[in-house]
XYZ file of C-alpha atoms in Angstrom:
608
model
C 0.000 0.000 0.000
C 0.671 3.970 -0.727
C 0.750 5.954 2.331
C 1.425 10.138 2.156
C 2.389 12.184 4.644
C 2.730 15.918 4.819
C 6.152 17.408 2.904
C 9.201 18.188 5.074
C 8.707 14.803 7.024
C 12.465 13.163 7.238
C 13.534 10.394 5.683
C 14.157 8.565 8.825
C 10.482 9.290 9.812
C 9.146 8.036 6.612
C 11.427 4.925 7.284
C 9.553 4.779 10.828
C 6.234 5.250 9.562
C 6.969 2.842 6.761
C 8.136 -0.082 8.821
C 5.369 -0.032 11.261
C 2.611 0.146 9.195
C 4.373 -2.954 7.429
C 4.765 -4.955 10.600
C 0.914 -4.050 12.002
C -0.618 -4.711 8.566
C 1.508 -7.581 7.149
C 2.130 -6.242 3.869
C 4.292 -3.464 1.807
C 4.284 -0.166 2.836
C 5.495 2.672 0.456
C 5.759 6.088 2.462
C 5.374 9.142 -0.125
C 5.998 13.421 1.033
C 3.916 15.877 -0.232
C 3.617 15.975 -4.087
C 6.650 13.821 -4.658
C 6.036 10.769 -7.012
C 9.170 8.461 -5.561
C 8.742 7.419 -2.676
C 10.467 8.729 0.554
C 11.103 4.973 2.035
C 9.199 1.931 2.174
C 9.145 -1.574 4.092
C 8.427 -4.834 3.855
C 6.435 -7.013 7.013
C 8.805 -8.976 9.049
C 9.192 -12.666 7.938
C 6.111 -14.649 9.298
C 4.144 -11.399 9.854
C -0.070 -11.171 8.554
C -2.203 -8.870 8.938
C -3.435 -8.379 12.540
C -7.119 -9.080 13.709
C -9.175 -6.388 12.740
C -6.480 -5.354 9.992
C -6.294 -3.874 6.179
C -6.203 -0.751 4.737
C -10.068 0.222 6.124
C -8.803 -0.116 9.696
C -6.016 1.302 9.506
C -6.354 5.060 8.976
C -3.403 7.120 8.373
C -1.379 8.746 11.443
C -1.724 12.465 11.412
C 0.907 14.768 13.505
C -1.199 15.833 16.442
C -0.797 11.729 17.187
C 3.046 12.020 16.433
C 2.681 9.834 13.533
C 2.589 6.378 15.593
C -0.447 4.346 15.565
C -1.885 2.427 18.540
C -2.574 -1.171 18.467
C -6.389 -1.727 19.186
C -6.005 -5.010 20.642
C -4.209 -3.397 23.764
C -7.004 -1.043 24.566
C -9.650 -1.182 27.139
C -11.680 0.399 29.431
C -9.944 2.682 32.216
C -10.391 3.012 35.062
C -12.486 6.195 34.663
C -15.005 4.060 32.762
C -14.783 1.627 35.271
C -15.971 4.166 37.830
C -18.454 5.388 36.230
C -20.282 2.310 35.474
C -19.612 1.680 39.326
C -21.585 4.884 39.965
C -24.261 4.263 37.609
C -25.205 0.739 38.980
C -25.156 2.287 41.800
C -27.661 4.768 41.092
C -29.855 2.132 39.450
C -30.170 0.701 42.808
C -32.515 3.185 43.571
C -33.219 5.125 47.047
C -32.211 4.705 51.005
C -32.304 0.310 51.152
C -35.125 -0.065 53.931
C -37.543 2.153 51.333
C -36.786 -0.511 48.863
C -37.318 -3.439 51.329
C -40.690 -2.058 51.800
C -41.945 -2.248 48.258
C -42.622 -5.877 48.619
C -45.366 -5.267 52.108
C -46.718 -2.621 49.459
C -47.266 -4.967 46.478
C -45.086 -3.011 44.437
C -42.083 -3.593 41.806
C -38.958 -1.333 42.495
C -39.334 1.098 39.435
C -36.809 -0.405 37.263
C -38.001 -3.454 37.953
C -41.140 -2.203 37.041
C -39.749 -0.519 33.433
C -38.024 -4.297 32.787
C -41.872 -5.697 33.425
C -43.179 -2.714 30.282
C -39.722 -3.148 28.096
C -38.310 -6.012 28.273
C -35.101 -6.993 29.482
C -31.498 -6.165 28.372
C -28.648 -9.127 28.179
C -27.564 -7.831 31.823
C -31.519 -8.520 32.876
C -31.816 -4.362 33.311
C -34.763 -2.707 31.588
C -34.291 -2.518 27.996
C -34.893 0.743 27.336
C -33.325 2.716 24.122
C -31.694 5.377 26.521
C -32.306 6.886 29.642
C -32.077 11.146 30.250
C -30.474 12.013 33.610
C -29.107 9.533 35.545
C -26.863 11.762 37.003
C -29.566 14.268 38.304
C -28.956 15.510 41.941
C -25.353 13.429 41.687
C -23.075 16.302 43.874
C -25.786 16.072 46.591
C -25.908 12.965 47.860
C -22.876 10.215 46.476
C -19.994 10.055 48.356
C -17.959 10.229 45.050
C -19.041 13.959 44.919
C -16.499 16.277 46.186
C -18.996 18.538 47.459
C -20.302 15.301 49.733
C -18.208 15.269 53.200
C -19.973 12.034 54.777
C -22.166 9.974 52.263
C -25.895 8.993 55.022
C -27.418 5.972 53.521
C -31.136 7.497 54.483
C -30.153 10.366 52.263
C -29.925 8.872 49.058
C -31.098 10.598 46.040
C -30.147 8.722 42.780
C -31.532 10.298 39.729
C -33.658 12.414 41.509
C -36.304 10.404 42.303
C -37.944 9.851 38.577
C -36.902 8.165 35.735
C -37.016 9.055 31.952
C -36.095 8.108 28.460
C -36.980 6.203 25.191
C -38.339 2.397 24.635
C -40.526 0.323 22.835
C -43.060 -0.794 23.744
C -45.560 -3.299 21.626
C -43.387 -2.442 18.359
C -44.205 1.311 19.259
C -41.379 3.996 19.930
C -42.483 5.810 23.152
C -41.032 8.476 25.648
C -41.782 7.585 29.292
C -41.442 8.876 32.872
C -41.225 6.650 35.623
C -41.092 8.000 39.589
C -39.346 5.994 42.243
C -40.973 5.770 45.279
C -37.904 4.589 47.142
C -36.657 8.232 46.964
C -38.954 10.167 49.102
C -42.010 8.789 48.703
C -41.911 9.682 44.449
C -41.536 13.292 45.415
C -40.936 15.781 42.880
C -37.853 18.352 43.091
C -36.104 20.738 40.807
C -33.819 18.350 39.125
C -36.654 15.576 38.563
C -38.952 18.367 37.433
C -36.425 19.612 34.909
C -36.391 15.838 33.603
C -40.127 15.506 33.369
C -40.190 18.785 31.329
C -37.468 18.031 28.747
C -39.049 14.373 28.136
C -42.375 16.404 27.497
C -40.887 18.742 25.298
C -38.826 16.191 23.296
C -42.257 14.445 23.009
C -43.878 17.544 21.636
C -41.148 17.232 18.928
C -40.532 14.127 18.097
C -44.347 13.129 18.032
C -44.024 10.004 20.010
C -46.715 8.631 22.802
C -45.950 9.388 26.367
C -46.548 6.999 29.111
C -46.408 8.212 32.646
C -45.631 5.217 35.463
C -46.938 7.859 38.336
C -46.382 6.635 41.967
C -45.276 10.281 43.558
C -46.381 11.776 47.362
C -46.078 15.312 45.603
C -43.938 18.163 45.530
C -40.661 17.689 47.992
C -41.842 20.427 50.531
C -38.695 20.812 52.106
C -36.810 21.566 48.471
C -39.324 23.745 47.243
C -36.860 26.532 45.747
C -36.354 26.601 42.279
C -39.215 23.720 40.991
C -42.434 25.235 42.410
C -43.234 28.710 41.089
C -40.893 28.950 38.550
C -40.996 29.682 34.642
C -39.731 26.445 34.277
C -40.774 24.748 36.850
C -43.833 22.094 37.959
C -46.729 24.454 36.799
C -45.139 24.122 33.265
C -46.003 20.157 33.260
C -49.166 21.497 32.743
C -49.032 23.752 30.699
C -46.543 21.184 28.651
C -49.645 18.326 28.741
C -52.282 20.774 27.411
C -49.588 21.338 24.509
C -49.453 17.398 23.959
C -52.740 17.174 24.673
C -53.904 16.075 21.143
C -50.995 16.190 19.587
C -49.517 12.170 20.737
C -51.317 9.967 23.045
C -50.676 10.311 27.005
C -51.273 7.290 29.110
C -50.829 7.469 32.720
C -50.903 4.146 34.980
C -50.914 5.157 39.224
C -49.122 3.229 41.120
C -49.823 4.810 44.344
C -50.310 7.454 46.222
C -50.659 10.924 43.569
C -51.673 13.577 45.576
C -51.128 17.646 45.273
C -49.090 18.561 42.004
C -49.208 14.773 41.350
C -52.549 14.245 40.484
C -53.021 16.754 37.804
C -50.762 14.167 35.422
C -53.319 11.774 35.561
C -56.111 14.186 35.064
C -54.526 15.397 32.527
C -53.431 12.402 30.218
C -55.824 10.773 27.532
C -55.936 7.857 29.474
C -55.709 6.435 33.097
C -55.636 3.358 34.658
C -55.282 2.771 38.397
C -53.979 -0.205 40.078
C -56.452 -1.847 42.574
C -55.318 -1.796 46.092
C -51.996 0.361 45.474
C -53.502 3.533 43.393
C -54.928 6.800 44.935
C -55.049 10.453 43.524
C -56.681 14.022 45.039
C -55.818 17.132 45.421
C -54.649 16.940 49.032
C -53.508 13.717 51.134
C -55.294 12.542 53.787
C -53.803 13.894 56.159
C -53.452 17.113 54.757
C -57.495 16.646 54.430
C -57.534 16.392 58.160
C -55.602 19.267 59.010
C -57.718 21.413 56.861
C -61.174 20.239 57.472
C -60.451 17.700 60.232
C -62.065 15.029 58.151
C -60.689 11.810 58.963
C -60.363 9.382 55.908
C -58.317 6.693 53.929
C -56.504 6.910 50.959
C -58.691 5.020 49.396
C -61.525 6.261 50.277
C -60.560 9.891 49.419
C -59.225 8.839 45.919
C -59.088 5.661 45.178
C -59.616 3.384 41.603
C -63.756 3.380 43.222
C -63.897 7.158 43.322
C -62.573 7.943 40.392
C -64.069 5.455 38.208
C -67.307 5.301 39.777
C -68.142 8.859 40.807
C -65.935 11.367 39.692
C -64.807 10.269 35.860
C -60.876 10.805 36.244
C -60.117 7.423 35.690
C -60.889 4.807 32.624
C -60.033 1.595 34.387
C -59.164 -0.514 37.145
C -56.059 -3.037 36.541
C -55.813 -6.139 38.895
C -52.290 -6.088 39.307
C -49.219 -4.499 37.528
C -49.327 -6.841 34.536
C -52.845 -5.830 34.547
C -52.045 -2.261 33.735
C -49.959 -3.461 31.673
C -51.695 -5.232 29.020
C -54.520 -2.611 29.346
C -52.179 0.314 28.491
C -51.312 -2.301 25.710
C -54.512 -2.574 24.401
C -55.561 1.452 24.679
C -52.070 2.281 22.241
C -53.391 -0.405 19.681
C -56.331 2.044 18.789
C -54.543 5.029 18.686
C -52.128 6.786 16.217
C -48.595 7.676 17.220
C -49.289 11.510 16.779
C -52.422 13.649 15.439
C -50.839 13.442 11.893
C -50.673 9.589 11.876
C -53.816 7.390 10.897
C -55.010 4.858 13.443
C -53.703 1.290 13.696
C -54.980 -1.347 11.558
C -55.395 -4.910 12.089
C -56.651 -8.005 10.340
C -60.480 -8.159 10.413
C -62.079 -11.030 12.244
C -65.758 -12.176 12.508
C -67.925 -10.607 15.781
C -68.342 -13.102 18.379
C -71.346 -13.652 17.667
C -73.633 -14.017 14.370
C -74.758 -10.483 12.588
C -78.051 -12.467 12.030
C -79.204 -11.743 15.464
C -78.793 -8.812 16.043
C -83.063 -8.081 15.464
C -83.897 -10.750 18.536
C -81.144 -8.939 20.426
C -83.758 -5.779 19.852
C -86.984 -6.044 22.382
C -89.694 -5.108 20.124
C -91.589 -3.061 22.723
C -89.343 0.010 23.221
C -89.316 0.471 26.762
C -87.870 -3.223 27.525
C -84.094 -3.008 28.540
C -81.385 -4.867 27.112
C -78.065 -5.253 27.038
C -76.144 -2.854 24.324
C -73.091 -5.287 24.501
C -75.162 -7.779 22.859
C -75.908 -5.737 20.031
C -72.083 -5.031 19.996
C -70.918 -8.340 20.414
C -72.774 -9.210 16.782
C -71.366 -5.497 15.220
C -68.128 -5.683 15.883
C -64.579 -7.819 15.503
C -64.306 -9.928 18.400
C -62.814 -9.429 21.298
C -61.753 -6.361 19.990
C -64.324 -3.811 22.072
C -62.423 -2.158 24.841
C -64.912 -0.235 26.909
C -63.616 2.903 28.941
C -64.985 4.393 32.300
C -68.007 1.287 32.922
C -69.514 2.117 35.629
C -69.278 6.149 35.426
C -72.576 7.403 34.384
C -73.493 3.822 32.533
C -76.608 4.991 30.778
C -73.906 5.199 27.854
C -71.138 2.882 26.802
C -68.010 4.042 25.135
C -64.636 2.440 24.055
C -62.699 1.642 20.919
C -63.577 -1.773 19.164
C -62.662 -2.807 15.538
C -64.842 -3.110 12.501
C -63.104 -5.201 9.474
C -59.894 -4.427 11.404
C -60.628 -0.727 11.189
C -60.537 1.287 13.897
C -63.797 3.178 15.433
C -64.734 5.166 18.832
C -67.692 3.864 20.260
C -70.925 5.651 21.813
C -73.875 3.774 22.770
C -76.831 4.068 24.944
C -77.355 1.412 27.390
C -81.113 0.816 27.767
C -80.329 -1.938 30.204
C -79.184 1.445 32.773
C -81.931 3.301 33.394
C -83.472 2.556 29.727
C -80.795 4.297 28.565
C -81.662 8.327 29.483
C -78.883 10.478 29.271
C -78.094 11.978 33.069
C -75.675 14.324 33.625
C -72.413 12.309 34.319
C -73.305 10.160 31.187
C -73.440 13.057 29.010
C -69.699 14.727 30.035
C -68.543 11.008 29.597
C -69.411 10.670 26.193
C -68.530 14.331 25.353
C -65.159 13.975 26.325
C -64.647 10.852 24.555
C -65.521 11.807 21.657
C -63.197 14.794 21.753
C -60.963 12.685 22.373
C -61.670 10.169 19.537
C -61.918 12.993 16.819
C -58.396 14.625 17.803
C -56.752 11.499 17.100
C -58.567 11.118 14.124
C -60.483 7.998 15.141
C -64.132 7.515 13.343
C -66.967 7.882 15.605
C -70.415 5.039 15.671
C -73.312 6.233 17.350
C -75.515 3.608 18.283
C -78.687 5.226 19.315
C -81.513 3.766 21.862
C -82.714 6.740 24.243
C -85.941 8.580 25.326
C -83.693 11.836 25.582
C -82.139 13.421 28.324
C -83.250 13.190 31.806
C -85.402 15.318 33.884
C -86.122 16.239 36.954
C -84.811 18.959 40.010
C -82.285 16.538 41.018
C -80.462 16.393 37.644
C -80.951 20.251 37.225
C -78.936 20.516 40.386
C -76.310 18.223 38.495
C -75.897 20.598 35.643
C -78.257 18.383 32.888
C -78.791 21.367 30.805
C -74.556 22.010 30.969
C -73.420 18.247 30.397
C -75.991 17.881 27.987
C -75.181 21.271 25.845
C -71.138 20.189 26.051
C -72.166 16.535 24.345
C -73.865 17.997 21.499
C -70.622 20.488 21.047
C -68.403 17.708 20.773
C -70.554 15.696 18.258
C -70.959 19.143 16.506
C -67.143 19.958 16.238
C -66.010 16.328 15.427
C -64.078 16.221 12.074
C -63.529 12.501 12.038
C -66.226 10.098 9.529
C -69.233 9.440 11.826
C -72.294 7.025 11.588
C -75.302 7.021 13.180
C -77.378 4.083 13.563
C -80.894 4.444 15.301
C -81.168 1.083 16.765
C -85.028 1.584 18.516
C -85.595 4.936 20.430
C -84.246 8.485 19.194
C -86.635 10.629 21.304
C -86.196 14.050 22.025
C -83.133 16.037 22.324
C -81.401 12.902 22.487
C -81.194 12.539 18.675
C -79.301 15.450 18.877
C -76.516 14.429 20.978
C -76.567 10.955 19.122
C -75.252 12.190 15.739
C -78.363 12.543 14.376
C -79.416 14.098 10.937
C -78.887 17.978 11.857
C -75.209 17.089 12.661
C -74.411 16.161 8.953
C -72.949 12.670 9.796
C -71.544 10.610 7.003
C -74.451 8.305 7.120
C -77.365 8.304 9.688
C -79.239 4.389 9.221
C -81.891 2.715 11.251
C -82.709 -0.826 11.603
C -86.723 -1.762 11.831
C -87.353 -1.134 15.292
C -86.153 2.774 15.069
C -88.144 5.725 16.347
C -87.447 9.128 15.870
C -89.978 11.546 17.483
C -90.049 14.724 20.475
C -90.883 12.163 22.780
C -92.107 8.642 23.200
C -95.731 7.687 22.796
C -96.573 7.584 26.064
C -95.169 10.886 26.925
C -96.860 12.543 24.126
C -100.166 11.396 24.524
C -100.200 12.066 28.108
C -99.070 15.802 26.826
C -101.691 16.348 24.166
C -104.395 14.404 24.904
C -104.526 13.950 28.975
C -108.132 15.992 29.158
C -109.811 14.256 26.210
C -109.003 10.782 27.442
C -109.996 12.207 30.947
C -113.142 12.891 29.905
C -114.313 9.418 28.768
C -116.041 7.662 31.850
C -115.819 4.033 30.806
C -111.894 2.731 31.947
C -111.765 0.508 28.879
C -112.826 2.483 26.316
C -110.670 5.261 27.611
C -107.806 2.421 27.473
C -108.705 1.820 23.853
C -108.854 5.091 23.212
C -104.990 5.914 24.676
C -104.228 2.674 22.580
C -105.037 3.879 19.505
C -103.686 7.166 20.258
C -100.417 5.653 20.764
C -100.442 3.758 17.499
C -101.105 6.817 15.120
C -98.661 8.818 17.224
C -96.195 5.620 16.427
C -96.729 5.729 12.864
C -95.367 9.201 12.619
C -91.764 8.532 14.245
C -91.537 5.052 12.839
C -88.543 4.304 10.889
C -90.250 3.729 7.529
C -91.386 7.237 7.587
C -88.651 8.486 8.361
C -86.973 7.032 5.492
C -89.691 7.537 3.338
C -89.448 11.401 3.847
C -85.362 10.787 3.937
C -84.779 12.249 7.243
C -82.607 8.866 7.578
C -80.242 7.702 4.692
C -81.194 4.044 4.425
C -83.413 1.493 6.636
C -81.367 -1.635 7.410
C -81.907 -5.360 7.779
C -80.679 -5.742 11.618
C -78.129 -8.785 9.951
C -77.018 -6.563 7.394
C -75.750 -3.793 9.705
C -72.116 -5.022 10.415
C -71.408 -4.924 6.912
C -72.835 -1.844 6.097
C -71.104 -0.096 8.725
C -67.623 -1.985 7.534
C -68.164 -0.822 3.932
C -69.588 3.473 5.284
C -66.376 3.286 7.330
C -64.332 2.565 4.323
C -65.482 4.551 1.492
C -65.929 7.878 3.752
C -61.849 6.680 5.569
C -60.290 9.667 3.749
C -63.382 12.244 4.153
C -62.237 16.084 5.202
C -64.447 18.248 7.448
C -64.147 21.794 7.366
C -65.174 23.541 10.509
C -65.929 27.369 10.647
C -62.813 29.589 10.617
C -62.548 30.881 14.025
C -60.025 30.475 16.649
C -62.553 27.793 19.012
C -65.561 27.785 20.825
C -66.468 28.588 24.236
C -68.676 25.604 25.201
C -65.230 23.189 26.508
């Protein structure tokens, strides 16, 4: 091989040069100076000498002067012992917080938090979490390890490796994803200026790079007794906040509790997509329970001040309820399948599969008399791919069901009444359910089904207390503003006001269809015959011709909001055969996949 160096080099450096390279790469050398064309001296490998693991010209790059023109032999080179230190340091950081906070995880039911990131990533060759990197190991190093110089005696109860809270990259079910993990065996979870200052880059990078964000919360709150420079500040915890509204969608924000979120902590999980909380470990509220007591001398649990019962029962700030860790697990799993990695991505698709039961009967599923409850998951179970129907918030205001399921492997957002729940009237809590999931839906462009079966919204002093009129006024936004494809079907009753909220025809769905047994009308029959004709039928003496007469009533009025005339005066686009309804949904969904709704130019509403 040729080799040139710079011009003025000696000849006895050239001759150097020359019979080193020889010897380390077992063949010829010929050492050239500047523009010369003869060569300055060359050299020939000793005898017996090949080319060196690792060799040849690629590996071998020429020696410049700043190295003094000698080249190093890679097989001698290792780690130092600065390398060696600092992996020291960093295993111990990974070991987490003071050792009797860790020993206590296991009374609690709880994984040690890297344990708990191996359980949602997978595991590295070394059995460590597999993540693609981690951000800020280091944080709060110089004030607690004794390998700080500004550290005079290292106290065991003191410890404060990475701050307290974890973040980074991984993947997770095939999907790239930013998380944020808090360790509760530094001080409870709490959150200080350096773990603060992590939580806001990951957020920000997330904002940028368009990835989902998971948030493993398990954190007491704001570290009191560090307050400075985290609290009030520009950049400090009020900007998580502000930093979620700015993801909020933009990617997909999933937050699992672990434990006790209380204060500053429990806005996260208020203010992701989606929560889950883990039975028996998870609590959130605004204050702790003993906090609670000082203030208003209320004595009370955890749990019973904000636990996975409060909030998924009675106040709507959670979607679910996992059994265990591997629980939350799979159900964080399953909520990412339906959803897009950012705003500008289309939803997942997988292969279709057949409902779990026959299309064909989906008309006995149907009570023919429309106030006779049943079950809308057996209508579902016949609509949609099995297994595939993930229902969110169950048993907060359950006179409507919503979740994500899969029709011919194609995404949709669910809302259904639930006639089996108080036949199926909208009440208050109902109403902000389904008008926030449906928000939610449409801003990660995921195509909404209505599946209507209610006789309105619900009256009464008691539900006028609850803010009907509000709830109810905030639903009908949302299906008014949604961008995404929608159908409606009217499944049996659309009475009142109800139609309204249920994508009916004044909200320009793609489709609006109704099987057999749909009614659309102000009211029911029995409501509006009671209204208009209460004094005539009052007036006839005889109890069964006045019966008769209400009968009769009822069957005219019944004619007029029957489904036949409404498709006969195409108020509805098409009247269904109940088997047929799968299919036709599968094919709307399809053909309108790529529609584009225009909404009024303004900067937005005033209603959310």
């Amino acid at each position: 091989m040729q080799l040139r160096i710079e011009a003025g080099a000696t000849e006895a450096e050239a001759s150097a040069i020359a019979a080193a390279l020889a010897e380390h790469l077992g063949e010829s050398v010929e050492v050239v100076a500047g523009d010369d064309e003869e060569p300055l001296a060359t050299a020939d490998p000793p005898a017996g000498a090949g080319a060196k693991p690792g060799g040849g010209a690629a590996s071998a790059p020429a020696p410049s002067e700043s190295d003094g023109g000698h080249e190093a032999d890679s097989d001698d080179l290792g780690p130092t012992d600065r390398e060696r230190e600092l992996r020291e340091q960093i295993a111990d950081i990974r070991e987490g917080g003071p050792p009797k906070y860790r020993e206590r995880l296991d009374e609690q039911g709880k994984r040690f938090v890297r344990d708990r990131l191996a359980l949602w990533f997978g595991e590295d060759g070394d059995g460590a979490a597999d993540l693609d990197f981690e951000d800020g190991t280091f944080a709060h190093f110089d004030a607690w390890h004794p390998d700080s110089p500004e550290v005079e005696e290292a106290d065991p109860d003191t410890r404060l490796p990475a701050d307290g809270l974890l973040t980074g990259a991984a993947e997770f079910e095939g999907r790239s994803v930013h998380f944020m993990a808090n360790d509760f065996t530094v001080k409870a979870g709490s959150m200080a200026e350096r773990g603060v200052e992590k939580f806001l880059r990951m957020q920000q990078r997330a904002l940028q790079s368009k990835r989902p964000v998971l948030y493993l919360m398990d954190s007491s709150g704001g570290r009191i007794d560090q307050q400075t420079g985290f609290f009030a500040n520009r950049e400090g915890i009020g900007k998580y906040y502000f930093n979620h509204s700015m993801l909020s969608g933009r990617v997909p924000q999933i937050c699992v509790l672990y434990g006790p979120c209380f204060a500053g902590a429990a806005y996260t999980p208020v203010f992701a997509d989606f929560t889950i909380m883990v039975e028996g470990m998870a609590s959130m509220a605004i204050a702790s329970p003993r906090m609670v007591e000082m203030v208003t001398g209320e004595e009370i649990t955890a749990a019973e001040l904000g636990g996975p019962e409060i909030h998924t029962r009675h106040s709507g700030s959670a979607d679910l309820i996992a059994r265990d860790e591997e629980h939350a697990r799979e159900l964080a799993a399953q909520l990412l399948s339906y959803l897009p990695d950012s705003v500008d991505d289309q939803p997942p698709r997988q292969e279709p599969v057949a409902p779990a039961a026959s299309p064909a009967g989906i008309d006995s599923v149907i009570p023919e008399h429309p106030d006779k409850g049943y079950d809308m998951h057996d209508l579902l179970e016949r609509v949609v791919d099995a297994d595939s129907f993930l229902e969110l918030r169950p048993e907060y205001g359950p006179e409507i069901v919503t979740g994500f399921a899969r029709i011919d492997g194609r995404t949709v957002a669910v809302v259904a009444n639930q006639p089996a729940r108080r036949a199926g009237a909208i009440f208050p809590d109902a109403a902000r359910k389904a008008a926030e999931f449906s928000w939610t839906a449409d801003a990660y462009g995921i195509p909404l089904l209505y599946l209507c079966d209610t006789p309105g919204f619900m009256a009464g002093s008691q539900v006028e207390k609850e803010g009907i009129l509000e709830a109810g006024k905030k639903f009908i936004y949302a299906t008014s503003s949604a961008t995404v494809p929608q159908q409606t079907v009217v499944v049996r009753k659309a009475y009142g006001a109800g139609i309204y909220a249920m994508g009916g025809p004044a909200y320009d769905p793609e489709s609006v269809l109704a099987l057999p047994s749909g009614e659309i009308g102000i009211m029911g029959p029995e409501a509006a015959i009671n209204a208009v004709y209460a004094r005539k039928l009052a007036a006839i003496d005889d109890e069964e011709e006045r019966e008769q007469r209400a009968d009769e009533l009822r069957e005219e009025y019944r004619e007029d909001i029957d489904a036949k005339r409404m498709a006969s005066e195409v108020v509805i686009d098409e009247l269904i055969p109940p088997s047929d309804l799968r299919a036709e949904l599968a094919a709307r969904f399809a053909f309108y996949e790529d529609v584009e709704t225009e909404l009024p130019d303004k900067k937005h509403g005033t209603v959310l």
